Amino acid sequence: MQLSDHITHITGGGSDGWDTFYRARRMIADGIAVTELNIGEHDIRTHPDILNAMHKAALAGHTGYAAVPGTDALRDAIATRIATRTGVPTTAANILVTPGGQAGLFAAHHATCNPGDTALFIDPYYVTYPGTIRSVGAVPKPIITSPDTGFQPTLDALQRAASGARSLLVNSPNNPTGAVYSGQTMQAIATTCRDHDLWLISDEVYDTQVWEGDHISPRALPDMADRTLVVGSMSKSHAMTGSRVGWICAPEPVIAHLTDLATHTTYGVAGYIQDAAQFALGQGTSVEEQVAAPFCRRRALSMDLLAGQNIVKAVPSQGAMYLMLDIRATGMSGEGFANALLDATHIAVMPGESFGQAAAGHIRIAMTIDDDRYIAALGQVLDFAASCINQ
Ligand code: PLP
């Protein structure tokens, strides 16, 4: 029996550089102590107060079917957060609650792209992007960026790629590079969308993790609110990765159609999870700052350590929980380096190649273990790089 093209073509085939990740996981299963600097997951868990709110909501009976587009109270809380952060008038009618940002990325592409349409995304990219685009039958087309521009897309590259495309997916603060797009980059993105009549899908799941400069939501730029779908999530901002709660913010008619899609797919998000998310948003920005603080601190510690050597170069990053390191001076590929590092030191990092061709010759370090272990591990990575040169 033949399965559908939709399901069999989601991945592009090949390992996409994930061999190292699975090898590290096998080593752990075999009892080897591997230091994992490869996962975008906090080293803290969801705050007990948020869990209490979840528990209370469940005991109070919010365990039946919840409103498909999201509870009014949570949609209001998300709309208020967005309006406060961006200045763009936003109401509950602009919000669909989704089971995490990933479901939002899928739904946003489903809403904007027909089968066969070209959907643009920026390379390096979060690993699910091409597969998400393929899973709605659209054709992923990367726009390659360069370490020389801090992995920010240029107006020229955007304009060259845009002709005939249907949508553009951007992500700032960026996974894997840590780039926070400048005002100039966001203007170039908005200009390109207007010139080529593109839908813009803006993945802002790291909007609370900005260490330098400001997070700009492109929905706030002139004439962009009507063509922009913002994807947000509680995963990174509130350490709620496992709760699967996020949102799409979009024009009202788009949300109405997305609600139809949700009715026929997820049928909404568990009510007690939504109540916990509403409680968490109600705690204000101090909770978000607390969750983000360790990454800001570890980034500063990393810069101090990196300044003491001149083999590995840090790609200047302004946000998110990752460090992108240029290891080309060792003469190795990102994949070769990550594999050799895993064998020699039992430290697991992600090869840049897993995030697209623009990140070849780089590795991505997730700053997601406690400070002391993190600094010791980064020191070992740098020593290993030096040993590769001295061989
Ligand atoms: N977008 C980016 C850039 C991510 O890094 C992630 C997760 O790591 C997601 C979206 C999906 O997050 P979630 O589905 O947990 O909200």
Short mmCIF file of C-alpha atoms in Angstrom, two decimals, residues 11-300:
data_model
loop_
_atom_site.label_atom_id
_atom_site.label_comp_id
_atom_site.label_asym_id
_atom_site.label_seq_id
_atom_site.Cartn_x
_atom_site.Cartn_y
_atom_site.Cartn_z
CA THR A 11 11.78 15.03 5.51
CA GLY A 12 14.12 15.63 2.62
CA GLY A 13 15.83 12.25 3.13
CA GLY A 14 19.39 11.93 4.43
CA SER A 15 20.53 12.58 7.97
CA ASP A 16 20.56 16.41 7.75
CA GLY A 17 23.53 16.29 10.13
CA TRP A 18 21.51 14.72 12.95
CA ASP A 19 23.73 11.61 13.12
CA THR A 20 25.82 13.20 15.87
CA PHE A 21 22.73 13.90 17.95
CA TYR A 22 21.48 10.32 17.73
CA ARG A 23 24.98 8.96 18.36
CA ALA A 24 25.17 11.01 21.58
CA ARG A 25 21.77 9.65 22.60
CA ARG A 26 22.96 6.06 22.00
CA MET A 27 26.08 6.69 24.10
CA ILE A 28 23.87 7.95 26.95
CA ALA A 29 21.65 4.86 26.63
CA ASP A 30 24.84 2.77 26.90
CA GLY A 31 25.64 4.44 30.23
CA ILE A 32 28.29 6.92 29.01
CA ALA A 33 28.17 10.34 30.73
CA VAL A 34 27.69 12.71 27.81
CA THR A 35 27.52 16.48 28.37
CA GLU A 36 24.67 17.61 26.16
CA LEU A 37 25.12 21.07 24.70
CA ASN A 38 22.85 20.16 21.82
CA ILE A 39 19.28 20.67 23.03
CA GLY A 40 17.17 23.85 23.14
CA GLU A 41 15.67 23.03 26.51
CA HIS A 42 16.17 24.91 29.78
CA ASP A 43 18.04 23.31 32.66
CA ILE A 44 15.19 24.45 34.95
CA ARG A 45 11.64 23.05 34.90
CA THR A 46 8.30 24.89 34.77
CA HIS A 47 7.88 27.07 37.90
CA PRO A 48 5.89 25.32 40.68
CA ASP A 49 3.42 28.26 40.83
CA ILE A 50 2.52 27.63 37.18
CA LEU A 51 2.15 23.90 37.90
CA ASN A 52 -0.08 24.73 40.88
CA ALA A 53 -2.30 26.83 38.63
CA MET A 54 -2.47 23.87 36.21
CA HIS A 55 -3.31 21.45 39.05
CA LYS A 56 -5.99 23.75 40.48
CA ALA A 57 -7.59 24.23 37.05
CA ALA A 58 -7.67 20.48 36.44
CA LEU A 59 -9.16 19.77 39.89
CA ALA A 60 -11.73 22.51 39.29
CA GLY A 61 -12.93 20.55 36.29
CA HIS A 62 -11.26 22.24 33.31
CA THR A 63 -10.53 18.81 31.85
CA GLY A 64 -13.31 18.64 29.25
CA TYR A 65 -13.14 19.98 25.70
CA ALA A 66 -11.88 23.56 25.80
CA ALA A 67 -12.87 26.30 23.34
CA VAL A 68 -11.15 25.38 20.05
CA PRO A 69 -9.57 28.79 19.29
CA GLY A 70 -8.50 29.09 22.93
CA THR A 71 -10.22 30.31 26.09
CA ASP A 72 -11.33 33.93 25.95
CA ALA A 73 -9.19 34.71 28.99
CA LEU A 74 -5.98 33.29 27.49
CA ARG A 75 -6.61 34.88 24.08
CA ASP A 76 -7.13 38.22 25.86
CA ALA A 77 -3.93 37.78 27.87
CA ILE A 78 -1.90 36.97 24.73
CA ALA A 79 -3.44 39.89 22.80
CA THR A 80 -2.63 42.26 25.66
CA ARG A 81 0.95 40.99 25.84
CA ILE A 82 1.42 41.51 22.09
CA ALA A 83 -0.21 44.96 22.08
CA THR A 84 1.94 46.04 25.04
CA ARG A 85 5.18 44.75 23.52
CA THR A 86 4.63 45.97 19.96
CA GLY A 87 2.16 48.86 20.14
CA VAL A 88 -0.01 47.19 17.47
CA PRO A 89 -3.72 47.14 18.42
CA THR A 90 -4.49 43.46 19.02
CA THR A 91 -7.60 41.74 20.37
CA ALA A 92 -8.57 38.16 21.21
CA ALA A 93 -10.03 37.91 17.68
CA ASN A 94 -6.45 38.11 16.35
CA ILE A 95 -5.33 35.10 18.42
CA LEU A 96 -5.53 31.33 17.96
CA VAL A 97 -4.09 29.24 20.80
CA THR A 98 -2.08 26.31 19.41
CA PRO A 99 -0.40 23.23 20.90
CA GLY A 100 3.01 24.95 20.85
CA GLY A 101 4.83 27.10 18.31
CA GLN A 102 5.51 24.15 16.01
CA ALA A 103 1.79 23.55 15.48
CA GLY A 104 1.55 27.30 14.80
CA LEU A 105 4.25 27.10 12.12
CA PHE A 106 2.40 24.25 10.41
CA ALA A 107 -0.99 26.00 10.60
CA ALA A 108 0.46 29.32 9.36
CA HIS A 109 1.91 27.64 6.26
CA HIS A 110 -1.28 25.65 5.75
CA ALA A 111 -3.23 28.92 5.83
CA THR A 112 -1.01 30.79 3.37
CA CYS A 113 0.45 28.31 0.86
CA ASN A 114 -1.20 26.18 -1.79
CA PRO A 115 0.41 22.89 -2.86
CA GLY A 116 3.30 23.68 -5.19
CA ASP A 117 3.75 27.27 -3.93
CA THR A 118 7.24 28.43 -3.09
CA ALA A 119 7.71 29.16 0.60
CA LEU A 120 10.87 31.07 1.52
CA PHE A 121 12.87 30.67 4.72
CA ILE A 122 16.23 31.95 5.94
CA ASP A 123 19.26 29.61 6.10
CA PRO A 124 20.61 28.80 8.77
CA TYR A 125 17.20 27.72 10.03
CA TYR A 126 15.40 25.92 12.83
CA VAL A 127 15.52 22.31 11.87
CA THR A 128 11.79 21.71 11.25
CA TYR A 129 11.32 24.57 8.76
CA PRO A 130 11.75 22.77 5.42
CA GLY A 131 9.73 19.76 6.61
CA THR A 132 6.92 21.99 7.90
CA ILE A 133 6.70 23.66 4.50
CA ARG A 134 6.79 20.30 2.68
CA SER A 135 4.08 18.91 4.96
CA VAL A 136 1.55 21.38 3.52
CA GLY A 137 2.64 20.52 -0.03
CA ALA A 138 4.60 23.75 -0.60
CA VAL A 139 8.16 23.90 -1.87
CA PRO A 140 10.81 25.16 0.60
CA LYS A 141 13.34 27.65 -0.82
CA PRO A 142 16.21 28.77 1.43
CA ILE A 143 17.67 32.28 1.37
CA ILE A 144 21.31 31.76 2.24
CA THR A 145 22.84 34.24 4.69
CA SER A 146 26.48 34.78 5.56
CA PRO A 147 28.46 34.89 8.81
CA ASP A 148 29.90 38.17 7.41
CA THR A 149 26.50 39.86 7.87
CA GLY A 150 25.91 38.17 11.23
CA PHE A 151 23.58 35.75 9.39
CA GLN A 152 21.07 38.58 8.77
CA PRO A 153 19.42 38.44 5.31
CA THR A 154 20.20 41.35 2.99
CA LEU A 155 17.64 43.26 0.94
CA ASP A 156 19.36 42.08 -2.22
CA ALA A 157 19.17 38.38 -1.29
CA LEU A 158 15.54 38.71 -0.18
CA GLN A 159 14.52 40.49 -3.38
CA ARG A 160 16.32 37.98 -5.60
CA ALA A 161 14.57 35.03 -3.94
CA ALA A 162 11.11 36.56 -3.67
CA SER A 163 9.93 36.61 -7.26
CA GLY A 164 7.02 34.15 -7.63
CA ALA A 165 7.11 33.07 -3.98
CA ARG A 166 4.05 32.97 -1.72
CA SER A 167 5.41 33.33 1.81
CA LEU A 168 8.51 34.21 3.79
CA LEU A 169 9.34 32.68 7.17
CA VAL A 170 11.69 34.62 9.45
CA ASN A 171 12.91 33.96 12.99
CA SER A 172 14.32 36.64 15.27
CA PRO A 173 15.84 36.11 17.81
CA ASN A 174 17.23 33.30 15.74
CA ASN A 175 17.79 29.63 16.37
CA PRO A 176 20.55 28.58 15.67
CA THR A 177 22.58 31.79 15.16
CA GLY A 178 21.38 33.99 18.03
CA ALA A 179 20.97 36.88 15.56
CA VAL A 180 18.42 39.52 16.54
CA TYR A 181 17.38 41.19 13.31
CA SER A 182 18.22 44.88 13.12
CA GLY A 183 15.76 47.60 12.14
CA GLN A 184 17.40 47.63 8.71
CA THR A 185 16.94 43.87 8.25
CA MET A 186 13.31 44.04 9.35
CA GLN A 187 12.70 46.94 6.94
CA ALA A 188 14.24 44.87 4.13
CA ILE A 189 11.95 41.95 5.04
CA ALA A 190 8.87 44.20 5.09
CA THR A 191 9.82 45.90 1.80
CA THR A 192 10.29 42.53 0.12
CA CYS A 193 6.93 41.25 1.38
CA ARG A 194 5.15 44.37 0.15
CA ASP A 195 6.98 44.45 -3.22
CA HIS A 196 6.28 40.77 -3.96
CA ASP A 197 2.94 40.44 -2.18
CA LEU A 198 4.23 37.77 0.23
CA TRP A 199 2.69 36.51 3.43
CA LEU A 200 5.16 36.95 6.27
CA ILE A 201 5.35 34.26 8.95
CA SER A 202 7.33 35.62 11.89
CA ASP A 203 8.53 33.02 14.39
CA GLU A 204 9.04 34.98 17.61
CA VAL A 205 9.27 32.15 20.13
CA TYR A 206 12.52 33.61 21.55
CA ASP A 207 11.18 37.17 21.95
CA THR A 208 12.01 37.25 25.67
CA GLN A 209 15.65 36.28 25.09
CA VAL A 210 17.29 39.44 23.77
CA TRP A 211 20.70 40.37 25.15
CA GLU A 212 21.59 43.28 22.88
CA GLY A 213 19.40 45.68 20.93
CA ASP A 214 15.63 45.34 20.76
CA HIS A 215 13.31 42.68 19.46
CA ILE A 216 11.33 44.14 16.55
CA SER A 217 8.14 42.38 15.56
CA PRO A 218 7.74 42.97 11.80
CA ARG A 219 3.94 43.00 12.27
CA ALA A 220 4.47 46.46 13.76
CA LEU A 221 6.02 47.90 10.57
CA PRO A 222 3.85 50.01 8.23
CA ASP A 223 1.23 48.02 6.28
CA MET A 224 2.51 44.69 7.63
CA ALA A 225 -0.22 43.69 10.13
CA ASP A 226 -2.54 42.56 7.32
CA ARG A 227 0.01 40.19 5.79
CA THR A 228 1.81 38.90 8.90
CA LEU A 229 1.19 35.78 10.98
CA VAL A 230 3.21 35.84 14.20
CA VAL A 231 4.01 32.51 15.86
CA GLY A 232 4.55 32.65 19.63
CA SER A 233 5.00 30.10 22.39
CA MET A 234 5.20 29.64 26.15
CA SER A 235 7.92 27.00 25.65
CA LYS A 236 11.01 29.20 25.82
CA SER A 237 9.64 32.24 27.67
CA HIS A 238 8.23 30.27 30.61
CA ALA A 239 10.12 26.95 30.46
CA MET A 240 6.89 25.20 29.43
CA THR A 241 8.23 23.13 26.52
CA GLY A 242 6.30 20.01 27.49
CA SER A 243 2.98 21.77 28.05
CA ARG A 244 2.59 22.42 24.32
CA VAL A 245 0.99 25.84 24.34
CA GLY A 246 1.62 28.66 21.89
CA TRP A 247 -0.30 30.91 19.52
CA ILE A 248 -0.71 32.53 16.16
CA CYS A 249 -1.46 36.25 15.99
CA ALA A 250 -2.93 37.23 12.61
CA PRO A 251 -5.67 39.28 10.91
CA GLU A 252 -9.17 38.29 12.10
CA PRO A 253 -10.28 36.50 8.90
CA VAL A 254 -7.09 34.42 8.96
CA ILE A 255 -7.82 33.40 12.56
CA ALA A 256 -11.38 32.41 11.56
CA HIS A 257 -10.00 30.02 8.91
CA LEU A 258 -7.29 28.77 11.25
CA THR A 259 -10.02 27.96 13.78
CA ASP A 260 -11.63 25.74 11.12
CA LEU A 261 -8.28 24.01 10.68
CA ALA A 262 -7.91 23.54 14.45
CA THR A 263 -11.45 22.12 14.63
CA HIS A 264 -10.43 19.47 12.12
CA THR A 265 -6.98 18.71 13.53
CA THR A 266 -6.05 19.44 17.15
CA TYR A 267 -9.50 20.40 18.49
CA GLY A 268 -7.76 22.93 20.68
CA VAL A 269 -5.43 22.85 23.68
CA ALA A 270 -6.24 21.30 27.09
CA GLY A 271 -8.17 23.78 29.25
CA TYR A 272 -6.01 23.30 32.37
CA ILE A 273 -2.87 23.99 30.31
CA GLN A 274 -4.45 27.16 28.93
CA ASP A 275 -5.38 28.27 32.46
CA ALA A 276 -1.79 27.71 33.57
CA ALA A 277 -0.52 29.72 30.58
CA GLN A 278 -2.94 32.53 31.43
CA PHE A 279 -1.72 32.46 35.04
CA ALA A 280 1.92 32.57 33.84
CA LEU A 281 1.31 35.55 31.53
CA GLY A 282 -0.49 37.28 34.40
CA GLN A 283 2.70 37.15 36.48
CA GLY A 284 4.23 39.84 34.25
CA THR A 285 7.66 40.13 32.72
CA SER A 286 9.69 39.34 35.86
CA VAL A 287 9.02 35.59 35.41
CA GLU A 288 10.15 35.80 31.79
CA GLU A 289 13.29 37.68 32.84
CA GLN A 290 14.06 35.02 35.46
CA VAL A 291 13.73 32.24 32.90
CA ALA A 292 15.92 34.09 30.38
CA ALA A 293 18.63 35.27 32.82
CA PRO A 294 20.84 32.12 32.85
CA PHE A 295 21.35 32.30 29.07
CA CYS A 296 22.33 35.97 29.21
CA ARG A 297 24.79 35.18 32.02
CA ARG A 298 26.28 32.14 30.24
CA ARG A 299 26.67 34.14 27.03
CA ALA A 300 28.75 36.74 28.94
#
